[in-house]
Tab-separated table of C-alpha atoms and ligand atoms in Angstrom:
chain	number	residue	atom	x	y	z
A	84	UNK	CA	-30.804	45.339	-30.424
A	85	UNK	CA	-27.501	45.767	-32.181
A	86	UNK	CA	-26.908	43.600	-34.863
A	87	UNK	CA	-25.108	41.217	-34.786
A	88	UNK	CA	-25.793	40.258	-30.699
A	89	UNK	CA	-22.493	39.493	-28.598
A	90	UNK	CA	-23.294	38.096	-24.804
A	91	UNK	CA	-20.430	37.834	-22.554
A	92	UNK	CA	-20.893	34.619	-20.522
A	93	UNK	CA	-19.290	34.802	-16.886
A	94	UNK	CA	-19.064	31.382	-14.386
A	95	UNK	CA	-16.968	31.573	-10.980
A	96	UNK	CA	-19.512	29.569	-9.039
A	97	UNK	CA	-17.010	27.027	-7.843
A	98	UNK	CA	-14.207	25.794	-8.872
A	99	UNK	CA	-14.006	26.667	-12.785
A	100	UNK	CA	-13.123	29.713	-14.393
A	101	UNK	CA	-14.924	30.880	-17.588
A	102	UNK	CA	-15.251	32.715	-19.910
A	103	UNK	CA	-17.370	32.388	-23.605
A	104	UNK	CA	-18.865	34.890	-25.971
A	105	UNK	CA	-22.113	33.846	-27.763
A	106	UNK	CA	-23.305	35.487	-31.014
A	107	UNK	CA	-27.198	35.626	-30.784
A	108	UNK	CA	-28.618	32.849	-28.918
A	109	UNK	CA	-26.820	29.378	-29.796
A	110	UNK	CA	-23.953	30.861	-31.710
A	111	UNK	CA	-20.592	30.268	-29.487
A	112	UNK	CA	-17.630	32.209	-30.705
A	113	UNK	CA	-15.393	31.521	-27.858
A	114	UNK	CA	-15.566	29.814	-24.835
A	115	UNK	CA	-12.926	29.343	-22.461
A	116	UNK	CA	-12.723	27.157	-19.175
A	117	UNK	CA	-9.910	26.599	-16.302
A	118	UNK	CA	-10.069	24.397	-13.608
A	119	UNK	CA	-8.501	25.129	-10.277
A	120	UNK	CA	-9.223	21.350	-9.266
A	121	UNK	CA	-5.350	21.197	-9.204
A	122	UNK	CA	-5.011	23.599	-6.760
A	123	UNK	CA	-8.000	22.010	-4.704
A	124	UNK	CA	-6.876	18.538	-5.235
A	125	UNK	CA	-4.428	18.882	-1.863
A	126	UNK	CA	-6.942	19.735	0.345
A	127	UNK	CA	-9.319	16.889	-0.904
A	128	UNK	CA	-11.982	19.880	-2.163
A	129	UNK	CA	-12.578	23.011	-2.715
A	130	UNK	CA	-11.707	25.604	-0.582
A	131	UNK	CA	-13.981	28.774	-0.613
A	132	UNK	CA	-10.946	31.709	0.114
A	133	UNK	CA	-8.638	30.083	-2.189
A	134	UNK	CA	-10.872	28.989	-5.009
A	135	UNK	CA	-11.821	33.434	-4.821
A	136	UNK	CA	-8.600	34.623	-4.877
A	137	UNK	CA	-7.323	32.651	-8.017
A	138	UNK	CA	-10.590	33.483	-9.787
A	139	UNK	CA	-9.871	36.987	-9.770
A	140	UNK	CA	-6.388	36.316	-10.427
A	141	UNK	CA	-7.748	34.272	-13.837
A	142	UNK	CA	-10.908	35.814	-14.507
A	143	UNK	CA	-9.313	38.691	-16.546
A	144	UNK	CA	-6.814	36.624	-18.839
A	145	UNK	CA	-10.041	34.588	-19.529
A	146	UNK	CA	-11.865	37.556	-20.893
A	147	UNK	CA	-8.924	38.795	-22.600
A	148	UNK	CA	-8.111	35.356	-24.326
A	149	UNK	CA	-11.821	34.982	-25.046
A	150	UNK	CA	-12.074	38.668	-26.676
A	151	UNK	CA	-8.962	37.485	-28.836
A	152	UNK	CA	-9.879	34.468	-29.551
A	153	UNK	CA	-13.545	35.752	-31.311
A	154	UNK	CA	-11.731	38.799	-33.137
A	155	UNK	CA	-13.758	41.241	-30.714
A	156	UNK	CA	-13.233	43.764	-28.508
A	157	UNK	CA	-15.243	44.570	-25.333
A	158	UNK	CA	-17.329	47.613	-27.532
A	159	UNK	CA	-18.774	44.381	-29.577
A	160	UNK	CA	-20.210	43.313	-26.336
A	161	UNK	CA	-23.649	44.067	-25.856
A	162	UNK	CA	-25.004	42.350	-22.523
A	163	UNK	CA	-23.198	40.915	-19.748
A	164	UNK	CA	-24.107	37.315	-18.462
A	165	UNK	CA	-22.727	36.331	-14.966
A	166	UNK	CA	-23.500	33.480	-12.987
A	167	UNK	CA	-25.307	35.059	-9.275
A	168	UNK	CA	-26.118	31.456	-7.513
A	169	UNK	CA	-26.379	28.839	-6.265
A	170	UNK	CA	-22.705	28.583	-5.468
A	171	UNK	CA	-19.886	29.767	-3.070
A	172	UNK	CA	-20.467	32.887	-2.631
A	173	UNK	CA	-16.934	34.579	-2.307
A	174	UNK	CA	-16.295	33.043	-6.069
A	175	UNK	CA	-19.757	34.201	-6.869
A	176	UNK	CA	-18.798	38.000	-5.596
A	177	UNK	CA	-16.091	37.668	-8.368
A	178	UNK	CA	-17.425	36.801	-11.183
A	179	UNK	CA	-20.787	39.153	-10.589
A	180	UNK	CA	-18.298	42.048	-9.643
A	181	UNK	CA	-15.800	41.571	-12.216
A	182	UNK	CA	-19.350	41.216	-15.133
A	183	UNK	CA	-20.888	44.352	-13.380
A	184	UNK	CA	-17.817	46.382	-13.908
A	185	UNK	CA	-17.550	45.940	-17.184
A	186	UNK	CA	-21.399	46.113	-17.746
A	187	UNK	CA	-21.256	49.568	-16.005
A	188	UNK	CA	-18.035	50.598	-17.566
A	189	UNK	CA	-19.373	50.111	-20.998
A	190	UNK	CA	-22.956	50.889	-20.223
A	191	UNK	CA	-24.576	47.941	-21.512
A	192	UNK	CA	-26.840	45.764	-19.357
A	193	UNK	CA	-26.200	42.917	-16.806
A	194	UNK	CA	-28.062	39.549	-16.211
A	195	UNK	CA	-27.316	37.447	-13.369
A	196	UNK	CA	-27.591	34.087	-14.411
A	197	UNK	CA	-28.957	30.788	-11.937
A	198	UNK	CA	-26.117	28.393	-12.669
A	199	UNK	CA	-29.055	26.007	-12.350
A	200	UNK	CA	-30.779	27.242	-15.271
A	201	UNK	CA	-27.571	27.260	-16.828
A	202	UNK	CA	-26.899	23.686	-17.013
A	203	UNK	CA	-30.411	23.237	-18.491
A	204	UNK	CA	-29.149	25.834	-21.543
A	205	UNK	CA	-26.175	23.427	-21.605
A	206	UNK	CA	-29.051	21.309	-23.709
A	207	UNK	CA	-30.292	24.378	-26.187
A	208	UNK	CA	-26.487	24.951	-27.381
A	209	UNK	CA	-25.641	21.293	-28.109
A	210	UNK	CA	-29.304	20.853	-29.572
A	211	UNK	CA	-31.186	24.067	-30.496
A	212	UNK	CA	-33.853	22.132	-32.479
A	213	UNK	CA	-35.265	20.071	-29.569
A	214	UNK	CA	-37.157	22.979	-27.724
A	215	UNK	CA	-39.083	21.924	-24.430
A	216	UNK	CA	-41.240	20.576	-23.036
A	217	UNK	CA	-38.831	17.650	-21.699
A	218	UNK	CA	-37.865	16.442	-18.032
A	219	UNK	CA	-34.253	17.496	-17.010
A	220	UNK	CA	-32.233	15.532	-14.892
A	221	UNK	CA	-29.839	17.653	-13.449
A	222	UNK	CA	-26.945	15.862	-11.463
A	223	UNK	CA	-23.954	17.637	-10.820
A	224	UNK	CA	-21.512	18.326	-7.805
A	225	UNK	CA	-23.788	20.291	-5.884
A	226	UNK	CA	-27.504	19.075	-6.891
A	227	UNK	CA	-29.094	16.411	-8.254
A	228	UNK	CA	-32.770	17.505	-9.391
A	229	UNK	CA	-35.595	16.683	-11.242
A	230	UNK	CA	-37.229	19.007	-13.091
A	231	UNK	CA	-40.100	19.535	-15.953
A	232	UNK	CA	-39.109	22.159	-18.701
A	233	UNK	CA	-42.723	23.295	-19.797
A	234	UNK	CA	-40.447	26.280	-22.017
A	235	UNK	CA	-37.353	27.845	-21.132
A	236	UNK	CA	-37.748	30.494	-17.757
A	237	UNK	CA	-40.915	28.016	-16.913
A	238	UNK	CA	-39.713	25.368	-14.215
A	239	UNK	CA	-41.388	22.949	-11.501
A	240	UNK	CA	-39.668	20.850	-9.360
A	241	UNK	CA	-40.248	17.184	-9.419
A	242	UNK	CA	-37.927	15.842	-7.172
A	243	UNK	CA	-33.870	15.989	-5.827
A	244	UNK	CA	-32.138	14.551	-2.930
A	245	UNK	CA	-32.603	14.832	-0.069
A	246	UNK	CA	-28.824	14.428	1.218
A	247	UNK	CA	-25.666	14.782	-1.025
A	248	UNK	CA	-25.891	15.025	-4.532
A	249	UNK	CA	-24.550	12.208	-6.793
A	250	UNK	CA	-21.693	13.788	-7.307
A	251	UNK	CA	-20.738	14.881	-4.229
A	252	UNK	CA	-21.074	10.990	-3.387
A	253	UNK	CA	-18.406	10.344	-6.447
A	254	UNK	CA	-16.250	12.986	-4.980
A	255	UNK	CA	-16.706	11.472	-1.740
A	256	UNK	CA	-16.082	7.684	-2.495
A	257	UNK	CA	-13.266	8.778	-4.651
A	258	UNK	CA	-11.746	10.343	-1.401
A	259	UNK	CA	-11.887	6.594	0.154
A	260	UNK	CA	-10.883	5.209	-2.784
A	261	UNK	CA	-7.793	7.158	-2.475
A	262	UNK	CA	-8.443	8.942	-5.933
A	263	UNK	CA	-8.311	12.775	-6.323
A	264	UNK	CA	-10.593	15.331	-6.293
A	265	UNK	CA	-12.643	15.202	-8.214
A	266	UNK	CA	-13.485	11.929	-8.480
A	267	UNK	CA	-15.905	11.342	-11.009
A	268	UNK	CA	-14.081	10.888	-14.539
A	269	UNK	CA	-11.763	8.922	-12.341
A	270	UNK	CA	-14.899	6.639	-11.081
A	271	UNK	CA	-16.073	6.446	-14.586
A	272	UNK	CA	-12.763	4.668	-15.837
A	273	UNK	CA	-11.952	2.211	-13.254
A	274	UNK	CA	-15.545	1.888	-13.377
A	275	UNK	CA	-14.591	-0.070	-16.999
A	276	UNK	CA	-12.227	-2.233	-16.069
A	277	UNK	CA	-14.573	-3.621	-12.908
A	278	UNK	CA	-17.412	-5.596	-12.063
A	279	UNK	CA	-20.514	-4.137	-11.665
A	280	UNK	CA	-22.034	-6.984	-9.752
A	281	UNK	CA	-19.261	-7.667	-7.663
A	282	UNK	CA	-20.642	-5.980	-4.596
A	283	UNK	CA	-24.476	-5.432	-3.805
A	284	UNK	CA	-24.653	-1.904	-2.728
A	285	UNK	CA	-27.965	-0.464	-1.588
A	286	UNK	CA	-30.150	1.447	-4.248
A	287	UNK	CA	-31.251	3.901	-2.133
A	288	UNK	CA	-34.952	5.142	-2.520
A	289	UNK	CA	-35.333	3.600	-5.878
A	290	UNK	CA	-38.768	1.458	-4.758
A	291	UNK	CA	-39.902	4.210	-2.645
A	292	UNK	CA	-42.621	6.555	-4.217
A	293	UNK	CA	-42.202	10.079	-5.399
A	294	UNK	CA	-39.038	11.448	-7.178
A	295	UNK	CA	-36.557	12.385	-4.523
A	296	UNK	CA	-32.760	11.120	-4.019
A	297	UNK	CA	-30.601	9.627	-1.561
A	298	UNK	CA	-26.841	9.150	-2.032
A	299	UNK	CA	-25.423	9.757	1.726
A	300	UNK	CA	-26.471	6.485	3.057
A	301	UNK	CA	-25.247	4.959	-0.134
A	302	UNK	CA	-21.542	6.324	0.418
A	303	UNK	CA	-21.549	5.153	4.082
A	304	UNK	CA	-22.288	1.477	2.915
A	305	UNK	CA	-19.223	1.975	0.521
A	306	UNK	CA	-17.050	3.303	3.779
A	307	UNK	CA	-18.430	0.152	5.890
A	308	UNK	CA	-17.782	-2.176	3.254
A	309	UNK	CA	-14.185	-0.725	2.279
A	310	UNK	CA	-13.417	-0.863	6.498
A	311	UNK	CA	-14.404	-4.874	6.506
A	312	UNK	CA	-12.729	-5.489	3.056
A	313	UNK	CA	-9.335	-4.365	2.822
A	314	UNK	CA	-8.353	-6.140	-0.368
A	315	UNK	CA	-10.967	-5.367	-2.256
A	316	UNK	CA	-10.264	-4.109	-5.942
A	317	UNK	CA	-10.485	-0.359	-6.462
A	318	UNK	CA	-12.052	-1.384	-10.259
A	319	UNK	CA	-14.734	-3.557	-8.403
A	320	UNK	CA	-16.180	-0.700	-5.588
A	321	UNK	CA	-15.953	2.284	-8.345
A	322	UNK	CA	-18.025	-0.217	-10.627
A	323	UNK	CA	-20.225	-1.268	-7.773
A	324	UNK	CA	-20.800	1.663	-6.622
A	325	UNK	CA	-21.276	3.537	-9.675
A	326	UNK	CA	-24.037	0.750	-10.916
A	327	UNK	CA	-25.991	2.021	-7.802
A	328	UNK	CA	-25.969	5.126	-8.894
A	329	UNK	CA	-26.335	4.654	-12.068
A	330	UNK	CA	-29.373	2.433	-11.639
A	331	UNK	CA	-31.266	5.046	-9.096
A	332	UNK	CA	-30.821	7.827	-11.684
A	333	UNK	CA	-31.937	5.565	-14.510
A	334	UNK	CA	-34.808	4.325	-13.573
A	335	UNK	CA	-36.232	7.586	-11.166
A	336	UNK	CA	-35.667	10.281	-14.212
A	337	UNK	CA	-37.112	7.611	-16.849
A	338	UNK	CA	-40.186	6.995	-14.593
A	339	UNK	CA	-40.570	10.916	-13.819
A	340	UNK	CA	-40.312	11.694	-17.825
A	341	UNK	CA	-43.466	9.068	-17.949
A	342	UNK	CA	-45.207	10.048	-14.952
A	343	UNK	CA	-45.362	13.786	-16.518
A	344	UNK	CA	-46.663	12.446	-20.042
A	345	UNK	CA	-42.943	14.019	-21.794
A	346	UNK	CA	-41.346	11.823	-24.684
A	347	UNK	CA	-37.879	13.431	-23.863
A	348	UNK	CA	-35.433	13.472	-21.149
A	349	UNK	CA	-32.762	16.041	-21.185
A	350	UNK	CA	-29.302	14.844	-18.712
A	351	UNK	CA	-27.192	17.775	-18.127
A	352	UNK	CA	-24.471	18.825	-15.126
A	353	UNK	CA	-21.117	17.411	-14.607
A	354	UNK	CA	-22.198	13.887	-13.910
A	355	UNK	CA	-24.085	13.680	-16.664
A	356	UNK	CA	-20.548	13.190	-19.065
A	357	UNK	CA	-20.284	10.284	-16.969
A	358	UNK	CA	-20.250	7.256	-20.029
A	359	UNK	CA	-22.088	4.092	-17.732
A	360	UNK	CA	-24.878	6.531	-16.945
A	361	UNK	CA	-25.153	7.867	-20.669
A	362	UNK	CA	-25.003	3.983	-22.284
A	363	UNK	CA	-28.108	2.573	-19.429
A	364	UNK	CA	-30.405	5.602	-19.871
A	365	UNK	CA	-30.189	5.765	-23.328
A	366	UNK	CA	-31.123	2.153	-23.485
A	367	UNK	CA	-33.017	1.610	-21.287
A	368	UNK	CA	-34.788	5.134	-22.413
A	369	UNK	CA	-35.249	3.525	-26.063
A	370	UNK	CA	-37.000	0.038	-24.413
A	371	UNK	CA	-39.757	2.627	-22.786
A	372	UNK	CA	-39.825	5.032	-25.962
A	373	UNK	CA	-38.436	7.894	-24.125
A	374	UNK	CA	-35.764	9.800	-26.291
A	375	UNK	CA	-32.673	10.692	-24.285
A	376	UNK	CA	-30.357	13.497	-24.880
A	377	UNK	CA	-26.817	14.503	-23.271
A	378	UNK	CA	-24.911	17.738	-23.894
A	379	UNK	CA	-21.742	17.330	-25.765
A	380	UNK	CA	-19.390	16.422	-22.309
A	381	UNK	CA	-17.735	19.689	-22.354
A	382	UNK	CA	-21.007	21.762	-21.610
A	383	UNK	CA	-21.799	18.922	-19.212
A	384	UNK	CA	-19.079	20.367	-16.271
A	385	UNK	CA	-19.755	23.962	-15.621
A	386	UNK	CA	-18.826	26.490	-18.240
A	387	UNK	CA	-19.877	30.132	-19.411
A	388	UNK	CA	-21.439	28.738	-22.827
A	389	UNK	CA	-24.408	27.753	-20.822
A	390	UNK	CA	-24.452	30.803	-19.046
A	391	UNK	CA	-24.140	33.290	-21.747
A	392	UNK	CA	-27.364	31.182	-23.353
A	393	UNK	CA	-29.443	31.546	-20.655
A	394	UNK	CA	-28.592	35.187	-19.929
A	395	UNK	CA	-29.385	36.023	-24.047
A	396	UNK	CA	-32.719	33.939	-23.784
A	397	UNK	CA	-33.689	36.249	-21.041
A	398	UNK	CA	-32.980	39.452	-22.008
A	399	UNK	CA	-33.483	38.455	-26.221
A	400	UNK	CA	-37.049	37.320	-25.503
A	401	UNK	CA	-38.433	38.972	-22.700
A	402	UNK	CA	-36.347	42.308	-22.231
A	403	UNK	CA	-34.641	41.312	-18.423
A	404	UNK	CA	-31.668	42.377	-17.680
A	405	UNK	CA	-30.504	43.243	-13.361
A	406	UNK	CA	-29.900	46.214	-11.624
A	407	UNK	CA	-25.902	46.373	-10.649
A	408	UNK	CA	-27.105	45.997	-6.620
A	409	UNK	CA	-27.644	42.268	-7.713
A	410	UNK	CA	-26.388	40.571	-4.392
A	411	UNK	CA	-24.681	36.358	-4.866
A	412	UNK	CA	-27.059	34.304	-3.630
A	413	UNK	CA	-25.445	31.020	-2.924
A	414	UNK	CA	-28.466	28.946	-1.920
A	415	UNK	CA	-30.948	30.494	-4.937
A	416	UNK	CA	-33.017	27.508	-6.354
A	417	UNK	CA	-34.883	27.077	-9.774
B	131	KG4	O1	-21.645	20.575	-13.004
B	131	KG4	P1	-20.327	20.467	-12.340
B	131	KG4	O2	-19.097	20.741	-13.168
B	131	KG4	O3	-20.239	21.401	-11.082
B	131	KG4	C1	-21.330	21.606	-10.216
B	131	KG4	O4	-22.200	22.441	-10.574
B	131	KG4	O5	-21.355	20.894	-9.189
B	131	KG4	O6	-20.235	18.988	-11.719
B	131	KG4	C2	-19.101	18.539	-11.046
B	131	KG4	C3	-19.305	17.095	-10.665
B	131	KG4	C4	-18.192	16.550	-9.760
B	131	KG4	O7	-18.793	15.891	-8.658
B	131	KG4	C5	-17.459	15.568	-10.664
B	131	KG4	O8	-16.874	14.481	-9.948
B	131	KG4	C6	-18.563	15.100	-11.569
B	131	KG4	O9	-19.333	16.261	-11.831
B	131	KG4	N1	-18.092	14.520	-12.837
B	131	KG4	C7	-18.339	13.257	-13.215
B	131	KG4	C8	-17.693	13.061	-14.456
B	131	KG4	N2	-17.086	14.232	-14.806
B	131	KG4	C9	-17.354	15.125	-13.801
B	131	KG4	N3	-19.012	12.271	-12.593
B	131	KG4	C10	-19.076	11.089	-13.202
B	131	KG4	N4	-18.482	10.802	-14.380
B	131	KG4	C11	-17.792	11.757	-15.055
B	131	KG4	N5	-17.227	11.461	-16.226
B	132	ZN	ZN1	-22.569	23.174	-12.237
């Protein structure tokens, strides 16, 4: 190992570009994210072919700007981390091609990162001193999952929808609501200025046993209620809504985390910056003794800082690193 340890951190797996250079295993010395939701925000989501070609329009300004902005130059770099799934996979093929190249150019190795696994590293940047085990709730755009950390690289699943994840259902209410895309920080300030209890929205699965998620049937009671009640205030159904969510996360992750004998339960992905949900489980975590930790919000939405982590963990503590023939895989799992 050279000395000191540089990972380049690569995420194109949707709609954010980034970029972020870690020194050793927790130490960020640049990290660097830009959102295409602008560009998206027209078509009311992300489109695959265009969210591709403006990553590889970014991706190298990112890595230049990140390079700069650490004082380094790519022959500091001494592994390349890029996301390989889940995701879509033309913006996968970008950012895995674009960290290959530059892995092969320099001859240093490549890890392929699971975004997945990412998120959970989102955790060991913000708070390196609280090592596993712990139950992760990960609820983001694209999943919303349950899962026991016995260490870091050692995973089981313990539950996650079985529909759309929570915050596709924010996107997807926000779309009624006549609010861009994305939705969710936009949810999570009306959200303030409404009532929670001013509609009585379904809390999907939250009596049922076992650990899995619903939020599809949830967002077509919001759509049925929004067709019969035309004047109802936008503050009221984001707060209405978002209680429902709110309380079906809340009380499945805090009852999983006790189930599983853990004292801690680690929130991470995009929706986890979301305030309501961060004020009820940490309160309601504290009346059942569980201790409840958030990343900082930034390393909540997707960026390469929790990429870069999880590649260095891997190839810092057990040697891995890919072959270049590593192929996307959009659907890959924990
Ligand atoms: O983790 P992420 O950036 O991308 C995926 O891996 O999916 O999560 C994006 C999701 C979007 O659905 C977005 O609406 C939601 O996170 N989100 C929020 C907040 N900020 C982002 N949801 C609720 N409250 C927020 N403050
Ligand atoms: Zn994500």
């Amino acid at each position: 190992m050279t000395d000191p340890f540089y990972t380049l951190g690569i995420e194109t797996s949707c709609d954010e570009t980034a970029v972020a250079i870690l020194r050793g295993e927790t130490d960020l010395v640049a990290n660097l994210v830009y959102s295409q939701a602008k560009i998206h925000a027209r078509y009311g989501g992300v489109v695959p072919e265009v969210a591709s070609r403006d990553h590889l329009r970014k991706l190298p300004y990112l890595a230049h700007d990140a390079l700069a902005q650490a004082d380094l130059s790519l022959d500091d770099i001494s592994l390349v981390a890029a996301t390989y799934g889940p995701g879509l996979v033309g913006p996968l093929l970008v950012g895995l091609s674009y960290g290959k190249g530059i892995a092969f150019g320099r001859e240093i190795p490549f890890i392929g990162v699971n975004h997945l696994e990412g998120h959970i590293f989102a955790h060991r940047l913000t708070t390196p001193k609280v090592p596993p085990p712990f139950m992760t709730l990960i609820v983001s755009g694209g999943h919303t999952s349950l899962v026991e950390v016995k260490a870091y690289g050692e995973y089981q699943l313990v539950g996650a929808t079985v529909d759309d994840a929570a915050g596709e259902a924010l996107d997807k209410v926000g779309k009624m609501l006549g609010i861009g895309y994305p939705a969710g920080a936009e949810i999570d300030r009306l959200a303030q200025q409404g009532d929670p209890t001013a509609i009585p929205f379904p809390r999907p699965m939250s009596s049922s046993p076992g650990f899995d998620f619903s939020f599809a049937g949830l967002k077509t009671a919001v759509l049925y209620h929004l067709k019969k009640n035309t004047r109802e205030k936008q503050e009221d159904v984001a707060a209405s809504f978002l209680a429902s969510v709110v309380d079906v996360l809340t009380k499945k992750s805090l009852e999983a985390t006790r189930r599983y004998h853990l004292e801690r339960l680690v929130v991470v992905g995009g929706v986890a910056a979301n305030s309501h949900l961060r004020e009820r489980l940490t309160s309601d975590g504290k009346e059942r003794g569980i201790d409840v930790l958030f990343p900082e919000r930034s390393y909540c939405t997707d960026n390469a800082a929790m990429i870069a982590a999880a590649g260095a963990f891997h190839h810092l503590s057990a040697g891995e690193s890919h072959p270049l023939s590593l192929a996307p895989q959009p659907s890959l799992s924990l």
